[in-house]
């Protein structure tokens, strides 16, 4: 028996691969089972071109066995096996893939694509094993061989006795340490869980002797344990079945089996693509928002499979942030994977799949909006905020994609409406899409600033989410109609312009005095065009609105960004008559009234009063 050195790499490289490339140790079983599946596939392909071979799928399987006493885990397959040369070439050289070579030699196109194009998966066994033994007999060969290694120091190969064609891999599992629990890889329940997680859709049965419990024969109350061989994996994934065979219940069951959520999905999307890039996908739009959705702990992404083998539990690159609520999986035969299988390269296939998925989700949401309004509104109550964030994010890059999915509460319809619905019923003389911002629909209903727009019969959209106005500022317009806040300086409504200018001139001294009293608090004090029944309100000039100021002030980084506030006075209100009378007789009273009106305007906007004690004292002065 000759001891040989690894041809390609040193102990350092093997250590680096074991400890760095694989982020969790349980992956080793996925790799070994995938290799076993490859070995059976190779017989299948040989049978296609070799008339002396017949391939009966029922005769092929993978078996996983443990022996706790000897601390061994054995994976057996009935695949093509390896010759001495293949053992040396495939296992003696790190990052050499026998499957890849086989694929290159045999043009494989019919959907039985080989999983193991990755090279070093076999070596992941050393993460959990002190030694690895491979006993293999190749198809058509008389002699079997045993390959054995304890890691980077090298390996041995020697002839061995084995009757059946195929391969056995025997792992001597490491002893537990303070930091690592290796016993779990000898536990039946744990191995079953790993197989179900990563290899559930391997096309050949993965068998284990499973412990059961039954009544002893002839006894009414005495039980005994027994072993029974069971197939652990499902083999045929739901996404590879014909859509016509599947019911709504099948999709719901899959959603719950995969633990995508405790709710029932509002919609499922089943995608099959057989073009340049082949992939299957099943996506779900959830009904309810996950409890951690808006926390930093939430991870977006779809499960990513390569030929039925799970390679990433959450692949974030498959979903844009604004569709991060979508759950589901993608299985592709054409992904370019690096040596660890679990780290995905940024390749054009993945980008192509992501682009298609984004388009499909948008179309399904549009269809839901058109054909099942109630369901869409239920979805929108949960995830509309994320769509609006998508418009605001990346400087409005995706606004064209998302604008038709937006909904806002309407002052006229008293329900959620789309932007398209709003624009379609605008009167000819209406220049802008009007909106009002506030904490709730009820608060906005009472806002003084809405009076003029409402009196003109124009519809107002209510913005109650903190992201709403930021998104609309980024959207700017819809179907060539600009958005305009009811609190903005110019509402584009030509009404009594000459009268307002006259009133400004007539009351210039009073307005200038009030502006002086409120110096540093407001940019200006003006006669209001918009107020009908209320005495006072705040308006804003510039890009930052009063509502945006509130949102920015509430952020943890405490951005001190202020709106340019204008105090607007209703000259037709009785309060203004009192102001004029005081201006002629008692300037101190004008100061008192001005501060009261300013604080009243702040309260209406939901802004804090600068000095609550002074405010209450001012009220007392008026009452005395």
Coordinates of C-alpha atoms in Angstrom, one line a residue:
X1 CA 0.0 0.0 0.0
X2 CA 1.6 3.2 -1.2
X3 CA 1.1 6.6 0.5
X4 CA 0.6 9.4 -2.0
X5 CA 0.7 13.2 -1.7
X6 CA -2.2 15.3 -3.1
X7 CA -1.2 16.4 -6.5
X8 CA -2.4 20.0 -6.6
X9 CA -2.6 21.7 -3.2
X10 CA -1.1 21.9 0.2
X11 CA -2.5 21.4 3.7
X12 CA -3.0 25.1 3.9
X13 CA -5.4 25.1 0.9
X14 CA -7.4 22.2 2.3
X15 CA -7.7 23.9 5.7
X16 CA -8.8 27.1 4.0
X17 CA -11.4 25.3 2.0
X18 CA -12.8 23.4 4.9
X19 CA -13.0 26.4 7.3
X20 CA -13.8 29.2 4.9
X21 CA -15.6 28.2 1.8
X22 CA -18.4 26.3 3.6
X23 CA -20.3 28.4 6.1
X24 CA -22.0 25.5 7.8
X25 CA -20.8 22.0 8.3
X26 CA -24.0 20.1 7.5
X27 CA -23.4 20.9 3.8
X28 CA -21.0 17.9 3.6
X29 CA -24.0 15.5 3.4
X30 CA -25.5 17.5 0.5
X31 CA -22.2 17.3 -1.4
X32 CA -21.8 13.5 -0.9
X33 CA -25.4 12.7 -1.8
X34 CA -25.1 15.0 -4.9
X35 CA -21.9 13.1 -6.0
X36 CA -23.8 9.8 -5.5
X37 CA -26.6 11.0 -7.7
X38 CA -24.1 12.0 -10.3
X39 CA -22.6 8.5 -10.3
X40 CA -26.1 7.0 -11.0
X41 CA -26.7 9.6 -13.7
X42 CA -23.5 8.5 -15.4
X43 CA -24.9 5.0 -15.8
X44 CA -28.0 6.4 -17.2
X45 CA -26.0 8.3 -19.9
X46 CA -23.9 5.3 -20.7
X47 CA -27.1 3.2 -21.2
X48 CA -28.2 5.8 -23.8
X49 CA -25.3 4.9 -26.1
X50 CA -24.4 1.4 -25.0
X51 CA -26.9 -1.3 -26.1
X52 CA -25.5 -3.8 -23.7
X53 CA -26.6 -1.7 -20.8
X54 CA -30.2 -1.3 -19.6
X55 CA -31.2 1.4 -17.1
X56 CA -34.0 0.4 -14.7
X57 CA -34.4 3.5 -12.5
X58 CA -36.0 1.4 -9.7
X59 CA -32.7 -0.5 -9.2
X60 CA -30.7 2.6 -8.3
X61 CA -30.6 4.3 -4.9
X62 CA -28.5 6.0 -2.3
X63 CA -28.2 4.6 1.2
X64 CA -27.2 6.5 4.4
X65 CA -26.2 4.4 7.4
X66 CA -24.7 5.1 10.8
X67 CA -22.8 3.2 13.5
X68 CA -22.6 5.1 16.8
X69 CA -20.3 2.6 18.4
X70 CA -17.6 3.0 15.7
X71 CA -18.6 6.7 15.0
X72 CA -19.0 6.0 11.3
X73 CA -21.3 7.4 8.7
X74 CA -21.6 5.5 5.5
X75 CA -23.1 6.8 2.2
X76 CA -23.5 4.0 -0.5
X77 CA -24.6 4.5 -4.1
X78 CA -25.3 2.1 -6.9
X79 CA -23.8 4.4 -9.5
X80 CA -21.0 3.9 -12.1
X81 CA -18.1 3.6 -9.6
X82 CA -14.5 4.7 -10.1
X83 CA -11.4 2.9 -11.4
X84 CA -8.1 3.3 -9.6
X85 CA -7.1 6.0 -12.0
X86 CA -10.4 7.9 -11.5
X87 CA -10.0 7.7 -7.7
X88 CA -6.6 9.2 -8.1
X89 CA -7.6 11.8 -10.6
X90 CA -10.9 12.8 -9.0
X91 CA -10.1 12.5 -5.3
X92 CA -6.3 13.0 -5.4
X93 CA -6.5 16.5 -6.9
X94 CA -8.4 19.2 -5.1
X95 CA -10.8 21.1 -7.3
X96 CA -10.8 18.4 -10.0
X97 CA -14.3 17.4 -11.0
X98 CA -15.0 14.0 -12.5
X99 CA -18.6 15.1 -13.2
X100 CA -17.4 18.1 -15.1
X101 CA -15.1 16.0 -17.2
X102 CA -17.8 13.5 -17.9
X103 CA -20.2 16.2 -18.9
X104 CA -17.7 17.7 -21.3
X105 CA -17.1 14.3 -22.9
X106 CA -20.8 13.5 -23.2
X107 CA -23.1 16.3 -24.4
X108 CA -25.9 16.1 -22.0
X109 CA -29.0 18.1 -22.9
X110 CA -32.2 16.2 -21.9
X111 CA -32.8 17.4 -18.3
X112 CA -30.8 14.7 -16.5
X113 CA -28.0 17.3 -16.1
X114 CA -25.2 16.3 -13.7
X115 CA -25.2 18.2 -10.4
X116 CA -21.5 17.8 -9.4
X117 CA -19.8 20.3 -11.6
X118 CA -18.1 21.8 -8.6
X119 CA -14.9 20.0 -7.8
X120 CA -14.2 20.1 -4.1
X121 CA -17.6 19.0 -2.6
X122 CA -16.1 15.7 -1.7
X123 CA -13.5 17.3 0.6
X124 CA -16.2 18.9 2.7
X125 CA -16.4 15.5 4.4
X126 CA -13.2 16.5 6.3
X127 CA -15.1 19.2 8.1
X128 CA -16.8 16.5 10.2
X129 CA -14.5 13.5 9.8
X130 CA -11.0 12.5 11.0
X131 CA -10.7 10.1 8.2
X132 CA -12.5 9.3 4.9
X133 CA -12.6 5.9 3.2
X134 CA -13.9 5.4 -0.3
X135 CA -14.5 1.9 -1.6
X136 CA -15.5 1.8 -5.3
X137 CA -16.0 -0.7 -8.1
X138 CA -16.3 0.7 -11.5
X139 CA -18.8 -0.5 -14.1
X140 CA -17.2 -3.1 -16.3
X141 CA -14.3 -3.7 -14.0
X142 CA -13.4 -6.8 -12.1
X143 CA -11.3 -5.2 -9.3
X144 CA -12.5 -2.7 -6.6
X145 CA -10.2 -0.2 -4.9
X146 CA -10.1 1.5 -1.5
X147 CA -9.0 5.1 -1.2
X148 CA -8.3 6.4 2.3
X149 CA -7.1 9.7 3.7
X150 CA -6.9 11.6 7.0
X151 CA -6.6 15.0 5.4
X152 CA -4.0 17.1 3.7
X153 CA -1.1 14.8 4.5
X154 CA -2.0 12.5 1.7
X155 CA -3.9 9.4 0.8
X156 CA -3.5 5.7 0.0
X157 CA -5.1 3.5 -2.7
X158 CA -5.1 -0.3 -2.6
X159 CA -7.1 -3.1 -4.2
X160 CA -10.2 -4.2 -2.2
X161 CA -13.0 -6.7 -2.3
X162 CA -16.4 -5.4 -3.4
X163 CA -19.1 -7.4 -5.2
X164 CA -21.5 -4.8 -6.5
X165 CA -20.8 -1.9 -8.8
X166 CA -20.9 1.5 -7.0
X167 CA -19.2 3.4 -4.2
X168 CA -19.2 3.5 -0.5
X169 CA -17.9 6.5 1.4
X170 CA -17.2 5.9 5.1
X171 CA -16.6 8.9 7.4
X172 CA -15.0 8.5 10.8
X173 CA -16.9 11.3 12.6
X174 CA -14.8 13.6 14.8
X175 CA -15.1 13.6 18.6
X176 CA -17.0 16.5 20.1
X177 CA -15.1 19.6 21.2
X178 CA -15.9 22.5 23.4
X179 CA -17.0 24.5 20.3
X180 CA -18.4 21.9 18.0
X181 CA -21.0 19.1 18.4
X182 CA -20.2 16.3 15.9
X183 CA -22.5 13.6 17.5
X184 CA -25.4 15.2 15.6
X185 CA -24.1 13.7 12.4
X186 CA -24.6 10.3 13.8
X187 CA -28.2 11.0 14.9
X188 CA -31.0 9.6 12.8
X189 CA -33.4 12.6 13.2
X190 CA -30.6 15.1 12.3
X191 CA -29.5 13.3 9.2
X192 CA -33.1 13.0 8.0
X193 CA -33.5 16.7 8.5
X194 CA -30.4 17.5 6.5
X195 CA -31.5 15.2 3.7
X196 CA -35.0 16.8 3.5
X197 CA -33.5 20.3 3.6
X198 CA -30.9 20.0 0.8
X199 CA -31.5 16.8 -1.1
X200 CA -35.3 16.3 -1.0
X201 CA -35.5 16.6 -4.7
X202 CA -32.6 14.3 -5.8
X203 CA -34.2 12.1 -8.4
X204 CA -33.1 8.8 -6.9
X205 CA -34.4 7.4 -3.5
X206 CA -32.2 8.2 -0.5
X207 CA -32.8 5.4 2.0
X208 CA -32.2 5.1 5.7
X209 CA -33.0 2.5 8.3
X210 CA -35.4 4.4 10.5
X211 CA -36.3 3.5 14.1
X212 CA -40.0 2.9 14.7
X213 CA -41.9 1.8 17.8
X214 CA -44.6 -0.9 18.0
X215 CA -46.4 -3.2 20.4
X216 CA -44.5 -6.4 21.2
X217 CA -46.2 -9.4 19.6
X218 CA -48.7 -10.9 22.1
X219 CA -48.5 -7.9 24.4
X220 CA -51.1 -5.2 25.1
X221 CA -48.8 -2.6 26.8
X222 CA -45.2 -3.5 26.1
X223 CA -43.4 -1.7 23.2
X224 CA -40.3 -2.4 21.3
X225 CA -38.1 -0.5 18.8
X226 CA -37.6 -1.8 15.3
X227 CA -35.7 -0.7 12.2
X228 CA -37.4 -0.2 8.9
X229 CA -35.8 1.0 5.6
X230 CA -37.5 4.2 4.4
X231 CA -37.1 6.6 1.5
X232 CA -36.4 10.0 3.0
X233 CA -36.6 12.3 0.0
X234 CA -39.6 13.3 -2.1
X235 CA -37.7 12.9 -5.4
X236 CA -40.1 14.7 -7.7
X237 CA -40.3 18.5 -6.9
X238 CA -43.6 20.2 -7.3
X239 CA -42.1 22.8 -9.6
X240 CA -41.2 20.1 -12.2
X241 CA -44.8 18.8 -12.3
X242 CA -47.2 19.9 -15.0
X243 CA -49.2 22.9 -13.8
X244 CA -52.4 21.1 -15.0
X245 CA -51.7 18.4 -12.4
X246 CA -51.5 20.8 -9.5
X247 CA -54.4 22.3 -7.5
X248 CA -54.5 25.4 -5.4
X249 CA -54.3 23.2 -2.3
X250 CA -51.0 21.7 -3.6
X251 CA -49.5 25.1 -3.8
X252 CA -50.8 26.1 -0.3
X253 CA -49.4 22.8 1.1
X254 CA -46.0 23.5 -0.5
X255 CA -46.1 27.1 1.0
X256 CA -46.6 25.7 4.5
X257 CA -44.3 22.8 4.1
X258 CA -41.5 25.2 3.2
X259 CA -42.4 27.4 6.1
X260 CA -42.7 30.5 3.9
X261 CA -45.3 31.8 6.3
X262 CA -48.2 30.9 8.7
X263 CA -50.7 32.7 6.5
X264 CA -52.2 31.6 3.2
X265 CA -50.6 33.2 0.2
X266 CA -52.8 35.7 -1.7
X267 CA -51.3 34.5 -5.1
X268 CA -48.9 32.0 -6.4
X269 CA -46.8 32.3 -9.6
X270 CA -45.6 29.1 -11.3
X271 CA -42.9 29.8 -13.9
X272 CA -41.3 27.3 -16.4
X273 CA -38.7 28.6 -18.8
X274 CA -37.0 26.4 -21.4
X275 CA -35.1 29.1 -23.4
X276 CA -31.5 30.1 -23.3
X277 CA -31.5 29.8 -19.5
X278 CA -33.7 27.0 -18.2
X279 CA -35.3 27.4 -14.9
X280 CA -38.5 26.6 -12.8
X281 CA -39.8 28.9 -10.1
X282 CA -42.8 28.9 -7.7
X283 CA -43.3 32.3 -6.1
X284 CA -45.9 33.4 -3.5
X285 CA -47.3 36.8 -2.6
X286 CA -48.1 36.5 1.2
X287 CA -51.3 37.7 2.7
X288 CA -49.8 39.1 5.9
X289 CA -46.7 41.1 6.7
X290 CA -44.0 39.1 8.6
X291 CA -43.5 40.3 12.1
X292 CA -39.8 41.3 11.4
X293 CA -40.3 42.6 7.9
X294 CA -39.3 46.2 8.6
X295 CA -36.4 45.2 10.9
X296 CA -32.8 44.8 10.2
X297 CA -33.1 41.0 11.0
X298 CA -35.4 40.4 8.0
X299 CA -33.6 38.8 5.0
X300 CA -35.1 38.9 1.6
X301 CA -34.4 36.3 -1.1
X302 CA -35.7 33.2 -2.7
X303 CA -34.5 29.6 -2.2
X304 CA -32.1 28.7 -5.0
X305 CA -31.7 25.2 -6.3
X306 CA -29.3 23.8 -8.9
X307 CA -30.9 20.7 -10.4
X308 CA -33.0 20.1 -7.4
X309 CA -30.2 20.6 -4.9
X310 CA -30.5 23.6 -2.5
X311 CA -27.5 25.8 -2.8
X312 CA -28.8 29.0 -1.1
X313 CA -31.6 29.3 1.4
X314 CA -32.1 33.0 0.6
X315 CA -30.6 34.4 -2.6
X316 CA -31.1 38.2 -2.4
X317 CA -30.1 38.9 -6.0
X318 CA -33.2 37.3 -7.3
X319 CA -35.5 40.0 -5.9
X320 CA -35.4 43.8 -6.0
X321 CA -35.9 45.4 -2.6
X322 CA -39.4 46.6 -3.5
X323 CA -40.5 43.0 -4.1
X324 CA -38.7 41.6 -1.0
X325 CA -42.0 40.4 0.4
X326 CA -42.2 37.6 -2.2
X327 CA -41.5 34.1 -1.0
X328 CA -40.6 31.0 -3.0
X329 CA -37.9 29.2 -4.9
X330 CA -36.0 29.0 -8.2
X331 CA -34.4 25.8 -9.6
X332 CA -32.1 26.2 -12.6
X333 CA -29.9 23.9 -14.7
X334 CA -27.7 26.6 -16.1
X335 CA -26.2 28.5 -13.1
X336 CA -22.4 29.0 -13.0
X337 CA -21.3 28.0 -9.6
X338 CA -17.9 28.3 -8.0
X339 CA -16.0 25.5 -6.2
X340 CA -18.1 25.7 -3.0
X341 CA -21.5 25.4 -4.7
X342 CA -22.9 27.6 -2.0
X343 CA -21.3 30.9 -3.1
X344 CA -22.9 32.1 -6.3
X345 CA -21.0 34.0 -8.9
X346 CA -22.6 37.2 -10.3
X347 CA -23.3 35.7 -13.7
X348 CA -25.6 36.7 -16.6
X349 CA -27.8 33.7 -16.0
X350 CA -28.8 34.8 -12.6
X351 CA -29.4 38.4 -13.8
X352 CA -31.6 37.1 -16.6
X353 CA -33.6 35.0 -14.1
X354 CA -34.0 38.0 -11.7
X355 CA -35.1 40.2 -14.5
X356 CA -37.8 37.7 -15.7
X357 CA -39.0 37.2 -12.1
X358 CA -39.3 40.9 -11.5
X359 CA -41.4 41.2 -14.7
X360 CA -43.6 38.3 -13.7
X361 CA -44.3 39.6 -10.2
X362 CA -45.3 43.0 -11.6
X363 CA -47.7 41.4 -14.2
X364 CA -49.3 39.3 -11.5
X365 CA -49.8 42.3 -9.2
X366 CA -51.3 44.3 -12.1
X367 CA -53.6 41.3 -12.8
X368 CA -54.6 41.1 -9.2
X369 CA -55.4 44.8 -9.1
X370 CA -57.5 44.5 -12.2
X371 CA -59.4 41.3 -11.6
X372 CA -59.5 40.9 -7.8
X373 CA -59.6 44.4 -6.2
X374 CA -60.4 43.2 -2.7
X375 CA -57.4 40.9 -2.6
X376 CA -55.1 43.5 -4.1
X377 CA -56.2 46.1 -1.5
X378 CA -55.5 43.5 1.3
X379 CA -52.0 42.9 -0.2
X380 CA -51.5 46.7 -0.5
X381 CA -52.4 47.3 3.1
X382 CA -49.6 45.0 4.1
X383 CA -46.9 45.8 1.4
X384 CA -47.9 49.1 -0.3
X385 CA -45.3 50.9 1.9
X386 CA -42.6 48.8 0.3
X387 CA -43.7 49.6 -3.2
X388 CA -43.6 53.3 -2.4
X389 CA -40.2 52.9 -0.9
X390 CA -39.2 51.3 -4.2
X391 CA -40.2 54.5 -6.1
X392 CA -38.2 56.7 -3.7
X393 CA -35.1 54.4 -3.6
X394 CA -32.2 54.7 -6.0
X395 CA -33.3 58.2 -7.1
X396 CA -36.6 57.0 -8.7
X397 CA -34.9 54.5 -11.0
X398 CA -37.8 52.1 -10.8
X399 CA -40.7 54.6 -10.7
X400 CA -42.0 53.6 -14.1
X401 CA -42.2 50.0 -13.0
X402 CA -44.2 50.7 -9.8
X403 CA -46.3 53.8 -10.4
X404 CA -49.4 51.9 -11.7
X405 CA -49.4 49.7 -8.5
X406 CA -49.8 52.6 -6.1
X407 CA -53.0 53.4 -4.3
X408 CA -54.1 56.3 -2.1
X409 CA -57.2 57.1 -0.1
X410 CA -59.5 59.5 -2.1
X411 CA -61.4 62.5 -0.6
X412 CA -64.2 61.8 -3.1
X413 CA -64.4 58.1 -3.3
X414 CA -63.7 57.5 0.4
X415 CA -61.6 54.4 -0.5
X416 CA -58.2 53.6 -2.1
X417 CA -57.8 54.6 -5.7
X418 CA -55.0 54.3 -8.3
X419 CA -53.3 57.2 -9.9
X420 CA -54.8 56.2 -13.2
X421 CA -58.3 56.3 -11.8
X422 CA -57.6 59.7 -10.3
X423 CA -56.3 61.2 -13.6
X424 CA -59.1 59.7 -15.7
X425 CA -61.7 61.7 -13.8
X426 CA -59.9 65.0 -13.5
X427 CA -61.9 68.0 -14.8
X428 CA -60.4 69.8 -17.8
X429 CA -59.6 72.9 -15.8
X430 CA -57.6 71.0 -13.1
X431 CA -53.9 71.5 -13.5
X432 CA -52.5 69.3 -10.8
X433 CA -52.9 66.0 -8.9
X434 CA -53.7 67.3 -5.4
X435 CA -52.6 65.6 -2.2
X436 CA -52.7 66.3 1.5
X437 CA -50.4 64.8 4.1
X438 CA -51.3 63.8 7.7
X439 CA -51.3 61.2 10.4
X440 CA -54.7 59.8 9.5
X441 CA -57.5 60.2 7.0
X442 CA -59.6 61.7 9.8
X443 CA -57.0 64.3 10.6
X444 CA -56.6 65.2 6.9
X445 CA -60.4 65.6 6.6
X446 CA -60.3 68.5 9.1
X447 CA -57.2 70.2 7.6
X448 CA -57.8 73.9 6.8
X449 CA -55.5 73.7 3.8
X450 CA -58.0 71.4 1.9
X451 CA -60.8 73.9 1.8
X452 CA -60.2 75.7 -1.4
X453 CA -59.3 72.6 -3.4
X454 CA -62.3 70.8 -2.0
X455 CA -64.7 73.7 -2.8
X456 CA -63.5 73.6 -6.4
X457 CA -64.7 70.0 -6.5
X458 CA -61.2 68.6 -7.0
X459 CA -60.3 65.2 -5.7
X460 CA -57.5 65.1 -3.0
X461 CA -55.3 62.1 -2.4
X462 CA -54.5 61.4 1.3
X463 CA -50.9 60.6 2.2
X464 CA -50.7 59.0 5.7
X465 CA -47.5 56.9 5.3
X466 CA -44.3 58.7 6.2
X467 CA -42.8 57.6 2.9
X468 CA -45.7 58.8 0.7
X469 CA -44.5 62.4 0.1
X470 CA -40.9 61.4 -0.4
X471 CA -42.0 58.9 -3.1
X472 CA -44.3 61.4 -4.9
X473 CA -41.5 64.0 -4.9
X474 CA -39.4 61.4 -6.7
X475 CA -42.3 60.5 -9.1
X476 CA -42.9 64.2 -9.8
X477 CA -45.7 63.6 -12.2
X478 CA -48.1 61.0 -13.6
X479 CA -49.3 61.0 -17.2
X480 CA -48.0 64.6 -17.5
X481 CA -49.9 65.8 -14.5
X482 CA -47.7 67.2 -11.7
X483 CA -48.4 66.5 -8.0
X484 CA -49.2 69.4 -5.8
X485 CA -49.6 69.6 -2.1
X486 CA -52.7 71.5 -0.8
X487 CA -50.2 73.2 1.6
X488 CA -48.0 74.5 -1.2
X489 CA -47.7 78.1 -2.0
X490 CA -49.2 78.1 -5.5
X491 CA -52.2 75.8 -6.0
X492 CA -52.7 76.7 -9.6
X493 CA -56.3 77.9 -8.9
X494 CA -57.1 81.3 -10.3
X495 CA -59.6 82.7 -7.8
X496 CA -59.8 86.3 -6.6
X497 CA -56.1 86.9 -7.4
X498 CA -56.7 90.7 -7.6
X499 CA -58.7 90.7 -4.4
X500 CA -55.9 88.9 -2.5
X501 CA -53.3 91.3 -3.8
X502 CA -55.4 94.3 -2.7
X503 CA -55.8 92.7 0.8
X504 CA -52.1 92.1 1.0
X505 CA -51.4 95.8 0.3
X506 CA -54.1 97.0 2.6
X507 CA -52.8 95.0 5.5
X508 CA -49.1 95.2 4.8
X509 CA -48.1 96.9 8.0
X510 CA -50.0 94.4 10.2
X511 CA -48.6 91.4 8.3
X512 CA -45.0 92.8 8.4
X513 CA -45.4 93.3 12.2
X514 CA -46.7 89.7 12.7
X515 CA -43.7 88.5 10.6
X516 CA -41.4 90.4 12.9
X517 CA -43.0 88.9 16.0
X518 CA -42.5 85.4 14.5
X519 CA -39.0 86.1 13.3
X520 CA -37.0 82.9 13.0
X521 CA -40.1 80.8 13.1
X522 CA -41.7 81.5 9.8
X523 CA -40.4 82.8 6.5
X524 CA -43.4 85.1 5.9
X525 CA -47.0 86.0 7.0
X526 CA -49.5 86.3 4.1
X527 CA -53.2 86.7 3.3
X528 CA -54.5 83.2 2.5
X529 CA -56.1 82.3 -0.8
X530 CA -57.1 78.8 0.4
X531 CA -58.8 79.3 3.8
X532 CA -62.6 79.6 4.0
X533 CA -63.8 78.9 7.5
X534 CA -60.6 78.5 9.5
X535 CA -58.6 81.6 10.7
X536 CA -55.1 80.4 10.2
X537 CA -52.9 77.6 8.7
X538 CA -49.3 76.9 7.8
X539 CA -48.1 76.5 4.3
X540 CA -44.6 75.6 3.0
X541 CA -42.4 76.8 0.2
X542 CA -39.5 74.9 -1.3
X543 CA -38.7 71.2 -1.7
X544 CA -39.2 70.2 2.0
X545 CA -42.8 70.1 3.2
X546 CA -44.0 70.3 6.8
X547 CA -44.8 66.6 6.8
X548 CA -41.3 65.8 5.5
X549 CA -39.8 67.9 8.2
X550 CA -41.7 65.8 10.8
X551 CA -40.4 62.6 9.3
X552 CA -36.8 63.7 9.1
X553 CA -36.9 65.1 12.6
X554 CA -38.1 61.7 13.9
X555 CA -35.1 59.9 12.4
X556 CA -32.4 58.6 14.7
X557 CA -29.6 60.7 13.1
X558 CA -31.7 63.8 14.1
X559 CA -31.4 65.6 10.8
X560 CA -32.2 69.3 11.5
X561 CA -33.9 69.9 8.2
X562 CA -36.7 72.5 8.4
X563 CA -39.5 73.5 6.0
X564 CA -39.8 77.1 5.0
X565 CA -43.1 77.9 6.7
X566 CA -45.6 80.5 5.7
X567 CA -48.3 81.6 8.2
X568 CA -51.5 82.2 6.2
X569 CA -54.2 84.4 7.7
X570 CA -57.9 84.3 6.7
X571 CA -58.8 88.0 6.3
X572 CA -62.5 87.1 6.2
X573 CA -62.5 85.5 9.6
X574 CA -63.6 87.3 12.8
X575 CA -60.2 86.7 14.4
X576 CA -58.6 88.9 11.7
X577 CA -61.0 91.7 12.6
X578 CA -59.8 91.4 16.3
X579 CA -56.2 91.5 15.0
X580 CA -56.8 94.7 13.0
X581 CA -58.4 96.4 16.0
X582 CA -55.6 95.4 18.3
X583 CA -53.0 96.7 15.8
X584 CA -54.5 100.1 16.0
X585 CA -54.9 100.2 19.7
X586 CA -52.6 97.7 21.5
X587 CA -49.4 96.2 19.9
X588 CA -48.8 94.0 22.8
X589 CA -52.1 92.3 22.2
X590 CA -51.1 91.8 18.6
X591 CA -48.0 89.9 19.8
X592 CA -50.2 87.8 22.0
X593 CA -52.7 87.0 19.2
X594 CA -49.9 86.3 16.7
X595 CA -48.2 83.8 19.0
X596 CA -51.5 82.1 19.8
X597 CA -52.4 81.8 16.0
X598 CA -48.9 80.5 15.2
X599 CA -49.1 77.9 18.0
X600 CA -52.7 77.0 16.8
X601 CA -51.3 76.4 13.3
X602 CA -48.5 74.2 14.7
X603 CA -51.0 72.1 16.6
X604 CA -53.2 71.7 13.5
X605 CA -50.1 70.4 11.6
X606 CA -49.2 68.0 14.5
X607 CA -46.0 69.9 15.2
X608 CA -44.7 70.5 18.7
X609 CA -45.2 73.9 20.4
X610 CA -41.9 75.4 21.2
X611 CA -42.9 76.6 24.7
X612 CA -46.0 74.9 26.1
X613 CA -45.9 77.0 29.3
X614 CA -45.9 80.2 27.4
X615 CA -48.7 79.0 25.2
X616 CA -50.9 78.1 28.2
X617 CA -50.1 81.5 29.8
X618 CA -51.1 83.3 26.6
X619 CA -54.5 81.4 26.6
X620 CA -55.0 82.6 30.3
X621 CA -54.3 86.2 29.3
X622 CA -57.0 86.0 26.6
X623 CA -59.5 84.6 29.1
X624 CA -58.9 87.2 31.8

